[in-house]
Amino acid sequence: MGSLLGGLALQWGFFVGLGAIASFWTSPWAIAVAPGVMAVMLPVGLVLGRIDGHRGWCWFLRSLDAVEIADGLSQLFPLLVAFLFSRLLRPFLSLLRPLSRLSAPLRRLLAPFRRLLPALRWFVHWSPGSAHSSSHPEETADGR
C-alpha cells in the first residue's frame, strides 16, 4: 500500500509540477507554484515509497510510458528555450532601456494619426476589390 501511495504522490507531484512549469506561457503564477508542488510532493512520495521498501519510486517509473515522457519533455522544451534566450538576451535588453524614454514623445507625435484609424479601417473594409464591396453577379438591379 505504501508503494502505491508513494508512486501516486510521486507521479502527481512530478506531472503537476511539470505541467505548471510548462504552462507559464498562459498562467504567470505557475512558475511560483510549480517548485512548491514538486518540493512537497516528491519527498512525500519518496517517504511513502520507502515505507514499503523503495517500491514507490519503481512503481512511479513503471507507470510512465514513452508517450508521457515525450509529452513532458516537449512541454519543457519551450521553457528551456525561453530560459536560454532570457540569459543570452539580457545584456542586449539593457541597451533598449534608454529607448523607453522616447515612447511618451512618440505617442504624442502619433496621437493625431490614431484618430484616423477608424476611418482607415472603414476604408480598407469597404474599398473597391474587398469582399464587402463587390457586387454579386447573380443579383440584378430589381433584386432577382
PDB file of C-alpha atoms in Angstrom:
ATOM      1  CA  MET A   1       0.000   0.000   0.000  1.00  0.00           C
ATOM      2  CA  GLY A   2       2.871   2.372   0.751  1.00  0.00           C
ATOM      3  CA  SER A   3       4.413   1.810  -2.650  1.00  0.00           C
ATOM      4  CA  LEU A   4       1.123   2.532  -4.385  1.00  0.00           C
ATOM      5  CA  LEU A   5       0.551   5.755  -2.423  1.00  0.00           C
ATOM      6  CA  GLY A   6       4.194   6.728  -2.819  1.00  0.00           C
ATOM      7  CA  GLY A   7       4.080   6.160  -6.553  1.00  0.00           C
ATOM      8  CA  LEU A   8       0.863   8.138  -6.891  1.00  0.00           C
ATOM      9  CA  ALA A   9       2.309  11.025  -4.874  1.00  0.00           C
ATOM     10  CA  LEU A  10       5.486  10.991  -6.959  1.00  0.00           C
ATOM     11  CA  GLN A  11       3.574  10.878 -10.201  1.00  0.00           C
ATOM     12  CA  TRP A  12       1.176  13.619  -9.123  1.00  0.00           C
ATOM     13  CA  GLY A  13       3.980  15.860  -7.907  1.00  0.00           C
ATOM     14  CA  PHE A  14       6.086  15.241 -10.990  1.00  0.00           C
ATOM     15  CA  PHE A  15       3.382  15.870 -13.586  1.00  0.00           C
ATOM     16  CA  VAL A  16       1.621  18.704 -11.779  1.00  0.00           C
ATOM     17  CA  GLY A  17       4.992  20.366 -11.309  1.00  0.00           C
ATOM     18  CA  LEU A  18       5.957  19.872 -14.940  1.00  0.00           C
ATOM     19  CA  GLY A  19       2.550  20.970 -16.141  1.00  0.00           C
ATOM     20  CA  ALA A  20       2.652  24.103 -14.014  1.00  0.00           C
ATOM     21  CA  ILE A  21       6.145  24.937 -15.223  1.00  0.00           C
ATOM     22  CA  ALA A  22       5.220  24.298 -18.849  1.00  0.00           C
ATOM     23  CA  SER A  23       2.026  26.361 -18.638  1.00  0.00           C
ATOM     24  CA  PHE A  24       3.804  29.531 -17.580  1.00  0.00           C
ATOM     25  CA  TRP A  25       3.050  30.931 -21.040  1.00  0.00           C
ATOM     26  CA  THR A  26      -0.632  31.204 -20.110  1.00  0.00           C
ATOM     27  CA  SER A  27      -0.530  31.497 -16.317  1.00  0.00           C
ATOM     28  CA  PRO A  28       2.270  33.633 -14.880  1.00  0.00           C
ATOM     29  CA  TRP A  29       1.790  32.393 -11.311  1.00  0.00           C
ATOM     30  CA  ALA A  30       2.653  28.822 -12.328  1.00  0.00           C
ATOM     31  CA  ILE A  31       6.377  29.497 -12.073  1.00  0.00           C
ATOM     32  CA  ALA A  32       5.917  30.293  -8.379  1.00  0.00           C
ATOM     33  CA  VAL A  33       3.608  27.342  -7.704  1.00  0.00           C
ATOM     34  CA  ALA A  34       5.389  24.546  -9.577  1.00  0.00           C
ATOM     35  CA  PRO A  35       8.587  24.367  -7.496  1.00  0.00           C
ATOM     36  CA  GLY A  36       6.476  24.291  -4.328  1.00  0.00           C
ATOM     37  CA  VAL A  37       4.327  21.453  -5.620  1.00  0.00           C
ATOM     38  CA  MET A  38       7.373  19.459  -6.639  1.00  0.00           C
ATOM     39  CA  ALA A  39       9.234  20.278  -3.410  1.00  0.00           C
ATOM     40  CA  VAL A  40       6.344  18.954  -1.309  1.00  0.00           C
ATOM     41  CA  MET A  41       5.043  16.017  -3.325  1.00  0.00           C
ATOM     42  CA  LEU A  42       8.296  14.386  -4.410  1.00  0.00           C
ATOM     43  CA  PRO A  43       9.628  13.898  -0.840  1.00  0.00           C
ATOM     44  CA  VAL A  44       6.179  12.728   0.284  1.00  0.00           C
ATOM     45  CA  GLY A  45       6.238  10.140  -2.488  1.00  0.00           C
ATOM     46  CA  LEU A  46       9.749   9.013  -1.590  1.00  0.00           C
ATOM     47  CA  VAL A  47       8.857   8.652   2.093  1.00  0.00           C
ATOM     48  CA  LEU A  48       5.661   6.734   1.345  1.00  0.00           C
ATOM     49  CA  GLY A  49       7.557   4.517  -1.089  1.00  0.00           C
ATOM     50  CA  ARG A  50      10.281   3.869   1.471  1.00  0.00           C
ATOM     51  CA  ILE A  51       7.677   2.509   3.914  1.00  0.00           C
ATOM     52  CA  ASP A  52       7.156  -0.408   1.566  1.00  0.00           C
ATOM     53  CA  GLY A  53      10.798  -0.945   0.616  1.00  0.00           C
ATOM     54  CA  HIS A  54      11.611   1.635  -2.110  1.00  0.00           C
ATOM     55  CA  ARG A  55       8.973   0.278  -4.447  1.00  0.00           C
ATOM     56  CA  GLY A  56       7.171   3.615  -4.708  1.00  0.00           C
ATOM     57  CA  TRP A  57       9.861   5.070  -6.938  1.00  0.00           C
ATOM     58  CA  CYS A  58       9.917   1.919  -9.048  1.00  0.00           C
ATOM     59  CA  TRP A  59       6.120   1.989  -9.373  1.00  0.00           C
ATOM     60  CA  PHE A  60       6.361   5.620 -10.471  1.00  0.00           C
ATOM     61  CA  LEU A  61       8.934   4.797 -13.136  1.00  0.00           C
ATOM     62  CA  ARG A  62       6.987   1.740 -14.298  1.00  0.00           C
ATOM     63  CA  SER A  63       3.800   3.795 -14.547  1.00  0.00           C
ATOM     64  CA  LEU A  64       5.397   6.171 -17.022  1.00  0.00           C
ATOM     65  CA  ASP A  65       5.178   5.258 -20.640  1.00  0.00           C
ATOM     66  CA  ALA A  66       7.044   6.723 -23.598  1.00  0.00           C
ATOM     67  CA  VAL A  67       4.147   8.992 -24.581  1.00  0.00           C
ATOM     68  CA  GLU A  68       4.003  10.623 -21.141  1.00  0.00           C
ATOM     69  CA  ILE A  69       7.772  11.103 -21.069  1.00  0.00           C
ATOM     70  CA  ALA A  70       7.821  12.601 -24.570  1.00  0.00           C
ATOM     71  CA  ASP A  71       4.884  14.842 -23.697  1.00  0.00           C
ATOM     72  CA  GLY A  72       6.633  16.090 -20.555  1.00  0.00           C
ATOM     73  CA  LEU A  73       9.856  16.762 -22.430  1.00  0.00           C
ATOM     74  CA  SER A  74       8.039  18.529 -25.256  1.00  0.00           C
ATOM     75  CA  GLN A  75       6.356  20.794 -22.710  1.00  0.00           C
ATOM     76  CA  LEU A  76       9.693  21.583 -21.094  1.00  0.00           C
ATOM     77  CA  PHE A  77      11.393  22.462 -24.393  1.00  0.00           C
ATOM     78  CA  PRO A  78       9.781  25.936 -24.741  1.00  0.00           C
ATOM     79  CA  LEU A  79      10.711  26.644 -21.129  1.00  0.00           C
ATOM     80  CA  LEU A  80      14.318  25.707 -21.814  1.00  0.00           C
ATOM     81  CA  VAL A  81      14.420  27.861 -24.959  1.00  0.00           C
ATOM     82  CA  ALA A  82      12.862  30.823 -23.131  1.00  0.00           C
ATOM     83  CA  PHE A  83      15.341  30.440 -20.273  1.00  0.00           C
ATOM     84  CA  LEU A  84      18.320  30.311 -22.624  1.00  0.00           C
ATOM     85  CA  PHE A  85      17.132  33.286 -24.642  1.00  0.00           C
ATOM     86  CA  SER A  86      16.472  35.295 -21.495  1.00  0.00           C
ATOM     87  CA  ARG A  87      20.038  34.640 -20.356  1.00  0.00           C
ATOM     88  CA  LEU A  88      21.522  35.377 -23.755  1.00  0.00           C
ATOM     89  CA  LEU A  89      19.445  38.495 -24.458  1.00  0.00           C
ATOM     90  CA  ARG A  90      19.724  40.121 -21.032  1.00  0.00           C
ATOM     91  CA  PRO A  91      22.750  42.289 -21.971  1.00  0.00           C
ATOM     92  CA  PHE A  92      21.019  43.461 -25.153  1.00  0.00           C
ATOM     93  CA  LEU A  93      17.762  44.283 -23.365  1.00  0.00           C
ATOM     94  CA  SER A  94      19.633  46.637 -21.056  1.00  0.00           C
ATOM     95  CA  LEU A  95      20.655  48.576 -24.175  1.00  0.00           C
ATOM     96  CA  LEU A  96      16.984  49.127 -25.048  1.00  0.00           C
ATOM     97  CA  ARG A  97      16.059  50.768 -21.736  1.00  0.00           C
ATOM     98  CA  PRO A  98      17.057  54.290 -22.858  1.00  0.00           C
ATOM     99  CA  LEU A  99      14.647  53.911 -25.794  1.00  0.00           C
ATOM    100  CA  SER A 100      11.707  53.606 -23.394  1.00  0.00           C
ATOM    101  CA  ARG A 101      12.130  57.297 -22.544  1.00  0.00           C
ATOM    102  CA  LEU A 102      11.302  58.085 -26.170  1.00  0.00           C
ATOM    103  CA  SER A 103       7.907  56.388 -26.064  1.00  0.00           C
ATOM    104  CA  ALA A 104       5.979  59.299 -24.474  1.00  0.00           C
ATOM    105  CA  PRO A 105       7.067  61.917 -27.065  1.00  0.00           C
ATOM    106  CA  LEU A 106       6.453  59.388 -29.829  1.00  0.00           C
ATOM    107  CA  ARG A 107       2.923  58.727 -28.548  1.00  0.00           C
ATOM    108  CA  ARG A 108       2.198  62.460 -28.503  1.00  0.00           C
ATOM    109  CA  LEU A 109       3.505  62.740 -32.054  1.00  0.00           C
ATOM    110  CA  LEU A 110       1.336  59.847 -33.305  1.00  0.00           C
ATOM    111  CA  ALA A 111      -1.844  60.855 -31.402  1.00  0.00           C
ATOM    112  CA  PRO A 112      -3.458  62.729 -34.352  1.00  0.00           C
ATOM    113  CA  PHE A 113      -2.955  59.679 -36.570  1.00  0.00           C
ATOM    114  CA  ARG A 114      -4.678  57.412 -34.055  1.00  0.00           C
ATOM    115  CA  ARG A 115      -7.890  59.331 -34.634  1.00  0.00           C
ATOM    116  CA  LEU A 116      -7.692  58.362 -38.303  1.00  0.00           C
ATOM    117  CA  LEU A 117      -7.561  54.614 -37.610  1.00  0.00           C
ATOM    118  CA  PRO A 118     -11.359  54.026 -37.575  1.00  0.00           C
ATOM    119  CA  ALA A 119     -11.731  55.835 -40.902  1.00  0.00           C
ATOM    120  CA  LEU A 120      -8.822  53.862 -42.343  1.00  0.00           C
ATOM    121  CA  ARG A 121     -10.357  50.583 -41.174  1.00  0.00           C
ATOM    122  CA  TRP A 122     -13.696  51.525 -42.750  1.00  0.00           C
ATOM    123  CA  PHE A 123     -11.962  52.475 -45.999  1.00  0.00           C
ATOM    124  CA  VAL A 124     -10.000  49.215 -46.172  1.00  0.00           C
ATOM    125  CA  HIS A 125     -13.109  47.218 -45.321  1.00  0.00           C
ATOM    126  CA  TRP A 126     -15.301  48.853 -47.992  1.00  0.00           C
ATOM    127  CA  SER A 127     -12.642  49.735 -50.590  1.00  0.00           C
ATOM    128  CA  PRO A 128     -13.031  48.539 -54.188  1.00  0.00           C
ATOM    129  CA  GLY A 129     -11.827  44.978 -54.502  1.00  0.00           C
ATOM    130  CA  SER A 130     -12.694  43.913 -50.956  1.00  0.00           C
ATOM    131  CA  ALA A 131     -15.198  41.129 -50.399  1.00  0.00           C
ATOM    132  CA  HIS A 132     -17.816  43.523 -48.999  1.00  0.00           C
ATOM    133  CA  SER A 133     -17.747  45.988 -51.851  1.00  0.00           C
ATOM    134  CA  SER A 134     -18.060  43.545 -54.750  1.00  0.00           C
ATOM    135  CA  SER A 135     -21.466  43.127 -56.304  1.00  0.00           C
ATOM    136  CA  HIS A 136     -22.880  39.676 -56.660  1.00  0.00           C
ATOM    137  CA  PRO A 137     -23.331  38.712 -60.335  1.00  0.00           C
ATOM    138  CA  GLU A 138     -26.413  36.635 -59.580  1.00  0.00           C
ATOM    139  CA  GLU A 139     -28.288  39.679 -58.246  1.00  0.00           C
ATOM    140  CA  THR A 140     -29.940  42.049 -60.691  1.00  0.00           C
ATOM    141  CA  ALA A 141     -30.966  45.648 -60.155  1.00  0.00           C
ATOM    142  CA  ASP A 142     -34.503  44.699 -59.110  1.00  0.00           C
ATOM    143  CA  GLY A 143     -33.240  42.150 -56.545  1.00  0.00           C
ATOM    144  CA  ARG A 144     -33.902  38.963 -58.503  1.00  0.00           C
TER     145      ARG A 144
END
